[in-house]
Amino acid sequence: MKIVVSVGGSVLARALSPEKFKSYAAALLELSKKNTLFIVTGGGQAARDYIGVARELGSDEATCDLIGIQLTRLNARLLIAALGEAAYHEPPLNYTEAKNASTSGKIVVMGGVSPGHTTDAVSAILAEYVGADLLINATSIDGVYTSDPKKNKGAKKFDALTPKQLIEIVMKTEMVAGANSPIDLLAAKIIERSNIRTIVLNGESPGNIIDAVKGRHAGTVIETKKKSSKKDKDDTGKDTCNLGYFSTEGCDY
Ligand code: UTP
């Protein structure tokens, strides 16, 4: 399989340590035995800190983004260091470079590409461009919820969504100030237009990525609706929010 994995800076480098990069490298080496891998690393807290200082110094938003991109590439370089010879030696700067780099047969690791979006979108565009069979978004929460579970205890997790439903949820979530959507809107739209099978999962443990590739995961899968024989209902007979495929109408945002 050809797989693109987006690893949030928030999981890879929350507290910068060699151990996290080593454990990710071990899992990716295991996966690379049978799969072609492209990894996109996020910037995490360090990117936010640098962007915050740049903003205070009067930098425009595009400049802040360019600074964020540099941080994502630093994390890519650390992961390349942890992977050693198994990784392509440089983070590609764009999608064509990434595709070319993969002809080396090595794991390709890259960060951001251009201002105006996040590495979620980079990984979705890369998955589209290289014709990936699977996109995995390894993030700091274990799936897509009806609202931010870190702020709302009543938030419910979706086991599965269609790309259209994902867009609805991301749009509703992003309308709330300070809300943190596990996938950004551009990424959701790319996933929809190319119908890229996507799994959003908790990346704290890199073993979750191996499990997802083997078909076992506790995250949220995004794929086109399949015919389901059993529809999940609550006591009132309405579709429930946290199971299977259903309308997102009435969910708790
Ligand atoms: P991230 O994609 O890492 O953002 O890029 P994030 O939402 O903070 O993700 P986590 O926490 O790592 O999961 C960091 C910043 O870099 C800029 C944006 O400013 C983004 O917020 N960036 C990144 C771009 O402008 N373009 C890119 O292609 C990637």
Coordinates of C-alpha atoms and ligand atoms in Angstrom, one line a residue:
M1 CA 0.0 0.0 0.0
K2 CA 1.0 3.6 -0.5
I3 CA 0.4 5.5 2.7
V4 CA 0.6 9.1 3.7
V5 CA 0.9 9.7 7.5
S6 CA 0.4 13.2 8.9
V7 CA 2.0 13.3 12.3
G8 CA 1.0 16.3 14.4
G9 CA 3.8 18.3 15.9
S10 CA 1.7 18.2 19.0
V11 CA 2.3 14.4 19.3
L12 CA 5.8 14.2 17.8
A13 CA 7.4 17.1 19.6
R14 CA 5.2 18.2 22.4
A15 CA 8.2 18.0 24.7
L16 CA 11.2 17.7 22.4
S17 CA 12.9 14.4 23.2
P18 CA 14.9 11.8 21.1
E19 CA 12.7 9.0 22.5
K20 CA 9.5 10.1 20.8
F21 CA 11.3 10.4 17.4
K22 CA 13.0 7.0 18.0
S23 CA 9.7 5.3 18.8
Y24 CA 8.0 6.8 15.7
A25 CA 11.0 5.7 13.6
A26 CA 10.7 2.1 14.8
A27 CA 7.0 2.0 13.9
L28 CA 7.6 3.5 10.5
L29 CA 10.5 1.2 9.7
E30 CA 8.2 -1.7 10.5
L31 CA 5.5 -0.3 8.2
S32 CA 7.9 0.4 5.4
K33 CA 8.7 -3.3 5.0
K34 CA 5.5 -3.8 3.1
N35 CA 4.3 -0.2 2.3
T36 CA 5.5 2.9 0.5
L37 CA 5.5 5.7 3.1
F38 CA 5.3 9.5 3.0
I39 CA 5.3 11.3 6.3
V40 CA 4.3 14.9 6.9
T41 CA 5.4 16.4 10.2
G42 CA 3.6 19.2 12.0
G43 CA 5.1 22.1 13.9
G44 CA 3.4 21.8 17.2
Q45 CA 4.0 24.1 20.2
A46 CA 7.4 25.3 18.9
A47 CA 5.7 26.6 15.7
R48 CA 3.0 28.3 17.8
D49 CA 5.7 29.9 20.1
Y50 CA 7.7 31.2 17.1
I51 CA 4.6 32.5 15.3
G52 CA 3.4 34.2 18.5
V53 CA 6.7 36.1 18.9
A54 CA 6.8 37.0 15.2
R55 CA 3.2 38.4 15.4
E56 CA 4.1 40.5 18.5
L57 CA 7.0 41.8 16.5
G58 CA 4.6 43.0 13.8
S59 CA 5.1 40.2 11.2
D60 CA 2.3 39.7 8.7
E61 CA 0.4 36.4 8.7
A62 CA 2.2 35.0 5.6
T63 CA 5.5 35.6 7.3
C64 CA 4.2 33.9 10.4
D65 CA 3.2 30.9 8.2
L66 CA 6.6 30.8 6.6
I67 CA 8.2 30.7 10.1
G68 CA 5.7 27.9 11.0
I69 CA 6.8 25.9 7.9
Q70 CA 10.4 26.2 9.0
L71 CA 9.5 24.5 12.3
T72 CA 7.6 21.7 10.5
R73 CA 10.7 21.1 8.5
L74 CA 12.9 21.0 11.6
N75 CA 10.7 18.2 13.0
A76 CA 10.9 16.5 9.6
R77 CA 14.7 16.6 9.9
L78 CA 14.7 15.1 13.3
L79 CA 12.5 12.2 12.1
I80 CA 14.8 11.7 9.2
A81 CA 17.7 11.6 11.6
A82 CA 15.9 9.0 13.7
L83 CA 15.1 6.9 10.6
G84 CA 18.7 7.0 9.3
E85 CA 19.4 5.3 6.0
A86 CA 15.8 4.2 5.6
A87 CA 14.7 7.9 5.0
Y88 CA 15.3 10.1 2.0
H89 CA 18.0 12.5 3.3
E90 CA 16.2 15.8 2.9
P91 CA 12.6 17.0 3.5
P92 CA 11.2 17.7 0.0
L93 CA 10.0 21.3 -0.3
N94 CA 7.0 20.6 -2.5
Y95 CA 4.8 17.7 -3.9
T96 CA 6.8 17.0 -7.0
E97 CA 10.0 16.8 -5.1
A98 CA 8.3 14.4 -2.7
K99 CA 7.1 12.2 -5.6
N100 CA 10.6 12.2 -7.1
A101 CA 12.2 11.4 -3.7
S102 CA 10.0 8.4 -3.3
T103 CA 11.6 6.8 -6.4
S104 CA 14.6 6.2 -4.1
G105 CA 12.5 3.5 -2.4
K106 CA 13.1 5.3 0.9
I107 CA 10.6 6.8 3.4
V108 CA 9.9 10.4 2.4
V109 CA 9.6 12.9 5.3
M110 CA 8.5 16.5 4.7
G111 CA 7.0 19.4 6.5
G112 CA 4.8 22.3 5.3
V113 CA 4.8 23.6 1.7
S114 CA 3.2 27.1 1.4
P115 CA 1.5 29.7 3.6
G116 CA -2.2 29.7 4.3
H117 CA -2.9 26.2 5.5
T118 CA -1.5 23.5 7.8
T119 CA 0.2 20.2 7.4
D120 CA -3.3 18.5 7.4
A121 CA -3.8 20.0 4.0
V122 CA -0.3 19.2 2.9
S123 CA -0.8 15.5 3.7
A124 CA -4.2 15.4 1.9
I125 CA -2.8 17.1 -1.2
L126 CA 0.2 14.8 -1.1
A127 CA -2.1 11.7 -0.8
E128 CA -4.0 13.0 -3.8
Y129 CA -0.9 13.7 -5.8
V130 CA 0.9 10.4 -5.2
G131 CA -2.3 8.3 -5.4
A132 CA -2.1 7.1 -1.9
D133 CA -4.4 4.2 -0.8
L134 CA -4.7 5.5 2.7
L135 CA -4.2 8.8 4.6
I136 CA -3.6 8.6 8.3
N137 CA -3.9 11.7 10.5
A138 CA -2.1 11.0 13.8
T139 CA -3.1 13.7 16.1
S140 CA -3.5 14.5 19.8
I141 CA -7.1 13.2 20.1
D142 CA -8.4 9.8 19.1
G143 CA -10.8 10.8 16.3
V144 CA -13.3 13.3 15.1
Y145 CA -15.8 14.5 17.7
T146 CA -19.0 16.4 17.6
S147 CA -17.1 19.3 19.3
D148 CA -13.7 19.7 20.9
P149 CA -13.5 16.9 23.6
K150 CA -10.9 18.9 25.5
K151 CA -13.4 21.6 26.1
N152 CA -16.7 19.8 26.0
K153 CA -17.1 16.6 28.2
G154 CA -20.3 15.7 26.3
A155 CA -18.6 15.6 22.9
K156 CA -19.1 12.3 21.1
K157 CA -16.7 10.5 18.8
F158 CA -17.6 9.4 15.3
D159 CA -16.5 5.9 14.4
A160 CA -17.1 6.7 10.7
L161 CA -18.0 9.6 8.5
T162 CA -18.4 10.3 4.8
P163 CA -16.2 13.0 3.4
K164 CA -19.3 15.3 3.1
Q165 CA -20.1 14.8 6.8
L166 CA -16.5 15.6 7.7
I167 CA -16.7 18.9 5.9
E168 CA -20.0 19.7 7.7
I169 CA -18.4 19.0 11.1
V170 CA -15.2 20.9 10.3
M171 CA -17.2 23.9 9.2
K172 CA -19.3 23.9 12.3
T173 CA -16.3 23.4 14.6
E174 CA -14.2 26.1 12.9
M175 CA -17.0 28.7 13.3
V176 CA -16.5 28.5 17.1
A177 CA -13.7 30.9 18.2
G178 CA -10.6 29.1 19.4
A179 CA -12.0 25.8 18.3
N180 CA -9.5 23.2 17.3
S181 CA -10.6 20.9 14.5
P182 CA -8.6 17.7 14.1
I183 CA -8.6 18.2 10.3
D184 CA -8.6 21.6 8.6
L185 CA -11.2 22.6 6.0
L186 CA -8.9 22.5 3.0
A187 CA -7.8 19.0 3.9
A188 CA -11.4 17.9 4.3
K189 CA -12.3 19.3 0.9
I190 CA -9.3 17.5 -0.8
I191 CA -10.3 14.3 1.0
E192 CA -13.8 14.7 -0.4
R193 CA -12.9 15.6 -4.0
S194 CA -10.5 12.6 -4.4
N195 CA -12.4 10.3 -2.0
I196 CA -9.2 9.5 -0.1
R197 CA -9.7 6.8 2.6
T198 CA -8.6 8.6 5.8
I199 CA -8.2 7.5 9.4
V200 CA -7.9 10.1 12.2
L201 CA -6.4 8.5 15.2
N202 CA -4.5 9.2 18.4
G203 CA -0.8 9.5 17.5
E204 CA 0.5 9.5 21.1
S205 CA 1.4 5.8 20.5
P206 CA 2.9 5.2 17.1
G207 CA 1.7 1.6 17.4
N208 CA -1.8 2.9 16.7
I209 CA -0.6 3.7 13.1
I210 CA 0.5 0.1 12.6
D211 CA -2.8 -1.2 14.0
A212 CA -4.7 1.1 11.6
V213 CA -2.8 -0.2 8.6
K214 CA -3.7 -3.7 9.7
G215 CA -7.4 -2.7 9.9
R216 CA -7.7 -2.3 13.7
H217 CA -8.1 1.1 15.1
A218 CA -10.1 3.1 17.6
G219 CA -10.2 6.3 15.6
T220 CA -12.5 7.8 13.0
V221 CA -12.6 6.5 9.4
I222 CA -13.6 8.8 6.6
E223 CA -14.8 7.1 3.5
T224 CA -17.7 7.1 1.1
K225 CA -20.9 5.6 2.5
K226 CA -21.3 1.9 2.3
K227 CA -24.7 0.3 2.3
S228 CA -25.3 -0.6 6.0
S229 CA -27.9 -3.1 7.0
K230 CA -28.3 -1.8 10.5
K231 CA -28.7 1.9 11.3
D232 CA -27.9 3.0 14.8
K233 CA -30.8 4.6 16.6
D234 CA -31.2 6.1 20.1
D235 CA -34.2 5.6 22.4
T236 CA -36.3 8.0 20.4
G237 CA -35.6 6.3 17.1
K238 CA -33.3 9.1 15.9
D239 CA -29.9 8.3 14.4
T240 CA -27.2 8.5 17.1
C241 CA -24.2 10.8 16.8
N242 CA -21.3 8.6 17.6
L243 CA -21.9 5.5 15.5
G244 CA -21.6 4.7 11.8
Y245 CA -23.1 6.8 9.0
F246 CA -25.8 9.3 9.8
S247 CA -26.8 12.9 9.3
T248 CA -24.9 15.3 11.6
E249 CA -28.1 17.3 12.1
G250 CA -28.8 17.8 15.8
C251 CA -25.3 17.0 17.0
D252 CA -24.0 18.9 19.9
Y253 CA -21.7 21.7 18.6
Ligands
UTP1 P1 1.1 22.7 11.5 O1 0.4 22.1 10.4 O2 1.9 21.9 12.3 O3 -0.1 23.3 12.3 O4 1.9 23.9 11.0 P2 -0.8 22.9 13.6 O5 -2.2 23.1 13.4 O6 -0.1 23.7 14.7 O7 -0.5 21.4 13.8 P3 0.1 20.5 15.0 O8 -0.1 21.1 16.3 O9 1.5 20.3 14.6 O10 -0.7 19.2 14.8 C1 2.4 24.9 11.9 C2 2.1 26.3 11.3 O11 2.9 26.4 10.1 C3 2.3 27.1 9.0 C4 0.9 27.5 9.6 O12 1.1 28.8 10.2 C5 0.7 26.4 10.8 O13 -0.2 26.9 11.8 N1 2.1 26.2 7.8 C6 2.3 24.9 7.9 C7 1.9 26.8 6.6 O14 1.6 28.0 6.5 N2 1.8 26.0 5.5 C8 2.0 24.7 5.5 O15 2.0 24.0 4.5 C9 2.3 24.1 6.8

